[in-house]
Short mmCIF file of C-alpha atoms and ligand atoms in Angstrom, two decimals:
data_model
loop_
_atom_site.label_atom_id
_atom_site.label_comp_id
_atom_site.label_asym_id
_atom_site.label_seq_id
_atom_site.Cartn_x
_atom_site.Cartn_y
_atom_site.Cartn_z
CA MET A 830 0.00 0.00 0.00
CA ILE A 831 0.89 3.64 -0.18
CA THR A 832 0.94 5.69 3.03
CA VAL A 833 0.75 9.45 2.72
CA ILE A 834 1.85 11.73 5.54
CA THR A 835 0.47 15.26 5.92
CA PHE A 836 1.93 16.51 9.18
CA ASN A 837 0.19 19.86 8.93
CA PRO A 838 -3.16 19.44 7.11
CA SER A 839 -5.54 22.34 6.58
CA ILE A 840 -9.04 23.31 5.63
CA ASP A 841 -8.43 24.84 2.20
CA THR A 842 -10.85 27.61 1.34
CA LEU A 843 -11.07 28.85 -2.25
CA TYR A 844 -12.59 32.30 -2.85
CA LYS A 845 -13.35 33.25 -6.45
CA LEU A 846 -13.52 37.06 -6.80
CA GLU A 847 -13.94 39.35 -9.81
CA THR A 848 -10.95 41.43 -8.71
CA PHE A 849 -8.82 41.17 -5.58
CA GLU A 850 -8.01 44.57 -4.12
CA ILE A 851 -6.05 45.08 -0.91
CA GLY A 852 -7.66 47.40 1.68
CA LYS A 853 -11.23 47.01 0.34
CA VAL A 854 -14.27 45.01 1.49
CA GLN A 855 -14.61 42.11 -0.94
CA ARG A 856 -17.56 39.75 -1.30
CA ALA A 857 -16.90 36.17 -2.27
CA GLY A 858 -19.86 34.73 -4.15
CA ASP A 859 -18.21 31.43 -4.92
CA VAL A 860 -16.60 29.69 -1.89
CA LYS A 861 -15.30 26.13 -1.85
CA LYS A 862 -13.92 24.31 1.22
CA SER A 863 -11.99 21.06 1.24
CA ALA A 864 -9.59 19.01 3.34
CA GLY A 865 -6.15 20.16 2.23
CA GLY A 866 -2.44 20.07 2.80
CA LYS A 867 -0.09 18.73 0.17
CA GLY A 868 -0.29 15.11 1.39
CA ILE A 869 -4.08 15.09 1.40
CA ASN A 870 -4.04 16.35 -2.19
CA VAL A 871 -1.69 13.47 -3.07
CA ALA A 872 -4.00 10.99 -1.30
CA ARG A 873 -7.09 12.34 -3.05
CA VAL A 874 -5.51 11.98 -6.49
CA LEU A 875 -4.28 8.46 -5.64
CA ASN A 876 -7.86 7.62 -4.72
CA GLN A 877 -9.09 8.96 -8.06
CA LEU A 878 -6.51 6.79 -9.81
CA GLY A 879 -7.90 3.73 -8.00
CA HIS A 880 -5.70 3.30 -4.91
CA SER A 881 -7.01 4.28 -1.49
CA PRO A 882 -3.94 5.16 0.62
CA MET A 883 -3.52 5.33 4.39
CA CYS A 884 -3.38 8.94 5.57
CA MET A 885 -1.27 9.93 8.57
CA GLY A 886 -0.34 13.17 10.33
CA PHE A 887 -1.73 15.33 13.12
CA VAL A 888 -5.18 16.91 13.44
CA GLY A 889 -6.73 19.01 16.22
CA GLY A 890 -9.91 20.82 17.27
CA TYR A 891 -13.08 21.26 15.23
CA ASN A 892 -11.09 21.83 12.05
CA GLY A 893 -9.37 18.51 12.71
CA LEU A 894 -12.75 16.77 12.94
CA TYR A 895 -13.69 18.35 9.60
CA ILE A 896 -10.53 16.88 8.05
CA LYS A 897 -11.19 13.40 9.48
CA ASP A 898 -14.76 13.52 8.25
CA GLU A 899 -13.77 14.64 4.74
CA ILE A 900 -11.10 11.97 4.51
CA LYS A 901 -13.61 9.26 5.37
CA LYS A 902 -16.14 10.68 2.90
CA ILE A 903 -13.56 10.55 0.09
CA GLY A 904 -12.89 6.91 1.01
CA LEU A 905 -9.33 7.32 2.33
CA ARG A 906 -8.03 5.40 5.35
CA ASP A 907 -7.86 7.81 8.30
CA GLU A 908 -4.80 7.09 10.48
CA PHE A 909 -4.35 10.65 11.81
CA ILE A 910 -3.19 11.29 15.40
CA LYS A 911 -5.35 13.73 17.39
CA ILE A 912 -3.53 16.55 19.16
CA ASP A 913 -4.44 19.65 21.19
CA GLY A 914 -4.71 22.92 19.27
CA GLU A 915 -6.62 23.71 16.11
CA THR A 916 -5.87 22.46 12.61
CA ARG A 917 -5.15 25.40 10.31
CA VAL A 918 -7.18 27.13 7.60
CA CYS A 919 -5.49 28.15 4.31
CA LEU A 920 -6.99 30.60 1.83
CA ASN A 921 -6.59 30.69 -1.94
CA ILE A 922 -8.09 33.76 -3.61
CA ILE A 923 -8.49 33.63 -7.39
CA ASP A 924 -9.55 36.65 -9.46
CA LYS A 925 -11.14 36.68 -12.92
CA ASN A 926 -7.69 36.70 -14.56
CA LYS A 927 -6.85 33.44 -12.69
CA VAL A 928 -4.27 35.28 -10.55
CA SER A 929 -4.01 33.34 -7.28
CA THR A 930 -3.10 34.74 -3.83
CA GLU A 931 -2.55 32.23 -1.01
CA ILE A 932 -2.66 32.94 2.74
CA LEU A 933 -1.30 30.01 4.77
CA GLU A 934 -1.62 29.65 8.58
CA SER A 935 1.28 27.93 10.34
CA GLY A 936 -0.88 25.41 12.30
CA PRO A 937 -0.82 23.91 15.81
CA ILE A 938 2.19 22.85 17.91
CA VAL A 939 3.04 19.14 18.17
CA GLU A 940 4.11 18.09 21.68
CA GLU A 941 6.67 15.39 22.42
CA ASN A 942 4.03 12.86 23.54
CA ASP A 943 2.17 13.40 20.22
CA MET A 944 5.38 12.60 18.38
CA ILE A 945 5.82 9.40 20.40
CA LYS A 946 2.21 8.37 19.63
CA PHE A 947 2.84 9.05 15.94
CA GLU A 948 6.02 6.96 15.87
CA ARG A 949 4.32 4.00 17.59
CA HIS A 950 1.47 4.13 15.10
CA LEU A 951 3.81 4.56 12.14
CA GLU A 952 5.65 1.38 13.17
CA ASN A 953 2.40 -0.62 12.62
CA ILE A 954 1.38 1.24 9.47
CA LEU A 955 4.76 0.62 7.83
CA GLU A 956 4.17 -3.15 8.10
CA GLU A 957 1.58 -2.68 5.30
CA THR A 958 3.45 0.03 3.37
CA LYS A 959 5.43 -0.32 0.14
CA ILE A 960 5.73 3.42 -0.62
CA LEU A 961 5.77 6.23 1.94
CA VAL A 962 4.97 9.72 0.64
CA ALA A 963 5.56 12.75 2.87
CA SER A 964 4.56 16.19 1.63
CA GLY A 965 4.65 19.73 2.91
CA SER A 966 6.12 21.59 5.84
CA LEU A 967 6.61 20.27 9.36
CA PRO A 968 4.45 21.61 12.20
CA LYS A 969 6.01 23.53 15.07
CA GLY A 970 7.31 21.13 17.70
CA LEU A 971 8.79 18.50 15.36
CA PRO A 972 12.58 18.61 14.86
CA ILE A 973 13.57 20.28 11.60
CA ASP A 974 15.30 17.10 10.40
CA TYR A 975 12.30 14.84 11.12
CA TYR A 976 11.94 13.88 7.44
CA GLY A 977 15.53 12.64 7.60
CA LEU A 978 14.51 10.30 10.41
CA LEU A 979 11.63 8.96 8.29
CA GLY A 980 14.10 8.38 5.46
CA GLU A 981 16.30 6.26 7.75
CA ILE A 982 13.32 4.23 9.01
CA CYS A 983 12.32 3.55 5.39
CA ARG A 984 15.86 2.52 4.49
CA ILE A 985 15.89 -0.06 7.30
CA LYS A 986 12.44 -1.38 6.33
CA ASN A 987 13.13 -1.31 2.58
CA ILE A 988 10.26 1.09 1.87
CA LYS A 989 10.45 3.61 -0.99
CA PHE A 990 10.34 7.10 0.53
CA ILE A 991 9.12 9.97 -1.68
CA LEU A 992 9.66 13.37 -0.10
CA ASP A 993 8.04 16.55 -1.43
CA THR A 994 9.04 19.39 0.83
CA SER A 995 11.07 22.58 0.56
CA GLY A 996 13.38 25.05 2.31
CA LYS A 997 14.94 24.06 5.63
CA TYR A 998 12.92 20.80 5.79
CA LEU A 999 14.34 19.59 2.48
CA GLU A 1000 17.84 20.84 3.26
CA SER A 1001 17.86 18.98 6.60
CA ALA A 1002 16.68 15.72 5.03
CA ILE A 1003 18.95 15.34 2.01
CA ASN A 1004 21.69 13.54 3.93
CA SER A 1005 19.40 10.61 4.71
CA HIS A 1006 18.28 7.85 2.36
CA ILE A 1007 15.42 9.00 0.09
CA TYR A 1008 13.99 7.28 -2.99
CA MET A 1009 12.88 10.53 -4.64
CA ILE A 1010 12.60 14.27 -4.04
CA LYS A 1011 10.55 16.55 -6.31
CA PRO A 1012 11.43 20.22 -5.93
CA ASN A 1013 9.99 22.70 -8.41
CA ILE A 1014 12.31 25.34 -9.87
CA ASP A 1015 11.91 27.82 -6.97
CA GLU A 1016 12.54 25.04 -4.45
CA LEU A 1017 15.58 23.81 -6.38
CA GLU A 1018 16.98 27.37 -6.54
CA ALA A 1019 16.57 27.68 -2.75
CA LEU A 1020 18.25 24.30 -2.20
CA CYS A 1021 21.23 24.85 -4.49
CA LYS A 1022 21.41 28.60 -3.77
CA CYS A 1023 21.69 29.46 -7.46
CA ASN A 1024 19.54 30.61 -10.39
CA ILE A 1025 17.95 28.03 -12.68
CA ASN A 1026 17.14 29.50 -16.09
CA ASN A 1027 16.51 26.42 -18.20
CA LYS A 1028 16.44 22.62 -18.27
CA GLU A 1029 20.23 22.41 -18.69
CA ASP A 1030 20.77 24.35 -15.43
CA ALA A 1031 18.23 22.14 -13.66
CA ILE A 1032 19.94 18.96 -14.89
CA LYS A 1033 23.35 20.26 -13.78
CA GLU A 1034 22.11 21.04 -10.25
CA ALA A 1035 20.11 17.81 -9.98
CA TYR A 1036 23.27 15.92 -10.89
CA LYS A 1037 25.18 17.59 -8.06
CA LEU A 1038 22.47 16.44 -5.61
CA LEU A 1039 23.24 12.81 -6.46
CA ARG A 1040 26.25 13.09 -4.16
CA TYR A 1041 23.72 12.74 -1.33
CA ASN A 1042 21.83 9.54 -0.64
CA ILE A 1043 18.87 10.39 -2.91
CA GLU A 1044 18.16 7.82 -5.63
CA ASN A 1045 16.05 10.02 -7.94
CA ILE A 1046 16.13 13.79 -8.23
CA CYS A 1047 12.95 14.86 -10.00
CA ILE A 1048 12.52 18.54 -10.88
CA SER A 1049 9.04 19.67 -11.90
CA MET A 1050 9.01 22.65 -14.22
CA GLY A 1051 5.35 23.66 -14.66
CA LYS A 1052 4.50 24.06 -18.37
CA ASP A 1053 8.01 22.84 -19.28
CA GLY A 1054 7.29 19.39 -17.85
CA MET A 1055 9.89 17.68 -15.74
CA ILE A 1056 13.37 16.21 -15.57
CA LEU A 1057 14.56 13.27 -13.51
CA VAL A 1058 18.19 12.46 -12.82
CA ASN A 1059 19.48 9.26 -11.23
CA LYS A 1060 22.89 7.59 -11.24
CA ASP A 1061 22.12 5.75 -14.51
CA SER A 1062 20.27 8.27 -16.70
CA ILE A 1063 18.79 11.69 -17.31
CA TYR A 1064 15.12 11.77 -18.28
CA GLU A 1065 13.54 14.77 -19.97
CA ILE A 1066 9.75 14.85 -19.98
CA LYS A 1067 8.17 16.97 -22.72
CA ILE A 1068 4.48 17.87 -22.37
CA PRO A 1069 1.97 19.44 -24.80
CA ASN A 1070 0.43 22.89 -24.29
CA ILE A 1071 -2.80 22.84 -22.30
CA LYS A 1072 -5.47 25.31 -21.19
CA ILE A 1073 -4.85 26.19 -17.55
CA GLU A 1074 -7.54 26.65 -14.87
CA ASN A 1075 -5.67 26.39 -11.54
CA THR A 1076 -2.14 25.02 -11.10
CA VAL A 1077 -2.27 24.84 -7.27
CA GLY A 1078 -1.89 21.15 -6.39
CA SER A 1079 -0.25 20.17 -9.70
CA GLY A 1080 2.95 19.15 -7.92
CA ASP A 1081 0.95 17.03 -5.46
CA SER A 1082 -0.96 15.42 -8.32
CA SER A 1083 2.30 14.64 -10.09
CA ILE A 1084 3.59 12.91 -6.92
CA ALA A 1085 0.39 10.84 -6.78
CA GLY A 1086 0.78 9.78 -10.42
CA PHE A 1087 4.39 8.75 -9.86
CA ALA A 1088 3.62 6.80 -6.66
CA TYR A 1089 0.68 5.03 -8.32
CA GLY A 1090 2.91 3.93 -11.20
CA LEU A 1091 5.57 2.72 -8.78
CA LEU A 1092 3.03 0.73 -6.73
CA ASN A 1093 1.80 -0.96 -9.89
CA ASP A 1094 5.30 -1.76 -11.20
CA TYR A 1095 5.18 0.65 -14.16
CA SER A 1096 8.50 1.34 -15.90
CA LEU A 1097 10.23 4.52 -14.71
CA LYS A 1098 9.31 6.22 -18.01
CA ASP A 1099 5.64 5.36 -17.55
CA CYS A 1100 5.74 6.54 -13.91
CA LEU A 1101 6.98 9.88 -15.29
CA ARG A 1102 4.27 9.93 -17.98
CA LEU A 1103 1.53 9.29 -15.42
CA SER A 1104 3.08 11.83 -13.07
CA ASN A 1105 2.94 14.60 -15.68
CA ALA A 1106 -0.50 13.56 -16.94
CA CYS A 1107 -1.83 13.96 -13.37
CA GLY A 1108 -0.05 17.31 -12.86
CA MET A 1109 -1.48 18.57 -16.17
CA SER A 1110 -4.98 17.30 -15.50
CA ASN A 1111 -4.96 19.06 -12.12
CA ALA A 1112 -3.85 22.29 -13.83
CA MET A 1113 -6.73 21.96 -16.33
CA ASN A 1114 -9.32 21.80 -13.54
CA ILE A 1115 -10.39 24.51 -11.11
CA LYS A 1116 -10.37 22.21 -8.06
CA THR A 1117 -7.08 21.79 -6.18
CA GLY A 1118 -5.81 18.20 -5.90
CA PHE A 1119 -8.30 16.97 -8.48
CA ILE A 1120 -7.77 15.14 -11.77
CA ASP A 1121 -10.20 14.10 -14.48
CA VAL A 1122 -9.46 10.38 -14.91
CA ASN A 1123 -11.03 10.45 -18.39
CA GLU A 1124 -8.32 12.91 -19.53
CA ILE A 1125 -5.40 10.92 -18.14
CA GLU A 1126 -5.12 8.26 -20.85
CA LYS A 1127 -5.11 10.86 -23.65
CA LEU A 1128 -2.54 13.07 -21.88
CA PHE A 1129 -0.39 10.00 -21.07
CA LYS A 1130 -0.06 9.23 -24.81
CA GLU A 1131 0.90 12.83 -25.65
CA ILE A 1132 3.82 12.98 -23.18
CA GLU A 1133 7.30 12.29 -24.50
CA VAL A 1134 10.02 10.90 -22.22
CA LEU A 1135 13.59 11.16 -23.54
CA GLU A 1136 16.42 9.25 -21.88
CA TYR A 1137 20.06 10.30 -22.17
P1 LIG B 1471 4.50 22.50 -8.06
O1 LIG B 1471 2.99 22.52 -7.95
O2 LIG B 1471 5.15 21.61 -7.04
O3 LIG B 1471 5.11 23.87 -8.16
P2 LIG B 1471 4.73 22.25 -10.94
O4 LIG B 1471 4.06 23.58 -11.07
O5 LIG B 1471 6.08 22.10 -11.55
O6 LIG B 1471 4.81 21.75 -9.43
O7 LIG B 1471 3.71 21.20 -11.59
C1 LIG B 1471 3.89 19.80 -11.56
C2 LIG B 1471 3.53 19.22 -12.90
O8 LIG B 1471 2.20 19.61 -13.28
C3 LIG B 1471 4.44 19.70 -14.01
O9 LIG B 1471 5.62 18.91 -14.09
C4 LIG B 1471 3.51 19.53 -15.24
O10 LIG B 1471 3.45 18.19 -15.64
C5 LIG B 1471 2.16 19.93 -14.67
N1 LIG B 1471 1.92 21.38 -14.84
C6 LIG B 1471 1.98 22.34 -13.90
N2 LIG B 1471 1.75 23.58 -14.42
C7 LIG B 1471 1.54 23.39 -15.74
C8 LIG B 1471 1.25 24.26 -16.85
N3 LIG B 1471 1.15 25.58 -16.71
N4 LIG B 1471 1.11 23.69 -18.08
C9 LIG B 1471 1.23 22.36 -18.26
N5 LIG B 1471 1.49 21.49 -17.24
C10 LIG B 1471 1.65 21.98 -16.01
#
């Protein structure tokens, strides 16, 4: 099975406005709420693809109950640990020109006893897990290098660990054993402390990251597709032009596609095709962390994967 960790889930609220003006009273006619956080987006897309993953992390308060309820409604396996404090709310405001403004709360604090409860539960969950996906930031209270610890546990248990995080959380984890990371260009620039202007730059920096214990460095590049570098090859993924609705959650959808392919023993090239098809399908739809499964097969065929 696939287990997806969202340490810091949220209630995602989408406001669609005509125009978004700072300092003015604005009325949102169209409001959509959903259980969110990068991992939950991954889990939702996995579910749409046909695999219902186990979902772990921390939830608290009334917002936490909302998350648990939504997860069950979607048909995902709820393995969240309850903590004190209130699960966060995150806002995404989209205007008529599709310009998106996000406001993200930082979320509740995780105490040491919560962490111990989580680790005990994880031990059992990993008995059934082939692929562990962890996405997003860490909540306050967890050590900054906590993803590194998960990487080591996965190495010992022979579980494929896919990590999609950024900034200090990614930097602190890269010394441990990880099957795949998937920074986007901004996240790669922050990690390598340099500018990335094209695919060649991205490949060069991804190559340098192979000196750590990461098996696959995957860089997602929005409309320019993706590259993946491992010790054997460089893969360049070329995607067709599409009509965009909302790209928030495309990275999460691409992680879901990749993990689904891996679970079902797809070739690496087909994992990359499915990954991009899911990222693109998410971008073509207004809902975050949502793909149209009827589009996937067509998109899959249009994606070109070159190996060097
Ligand atoms: P993130 O959401 O992590 O920033 P990206 O924006 O790179 O990740 O998106 C992940 C994948 O989704 C891309 O590799 C691509 O396949 C697809 N995608 C995202 N934005 C676009 C776009 N504007 N046009 C076509 N595909 C896109």
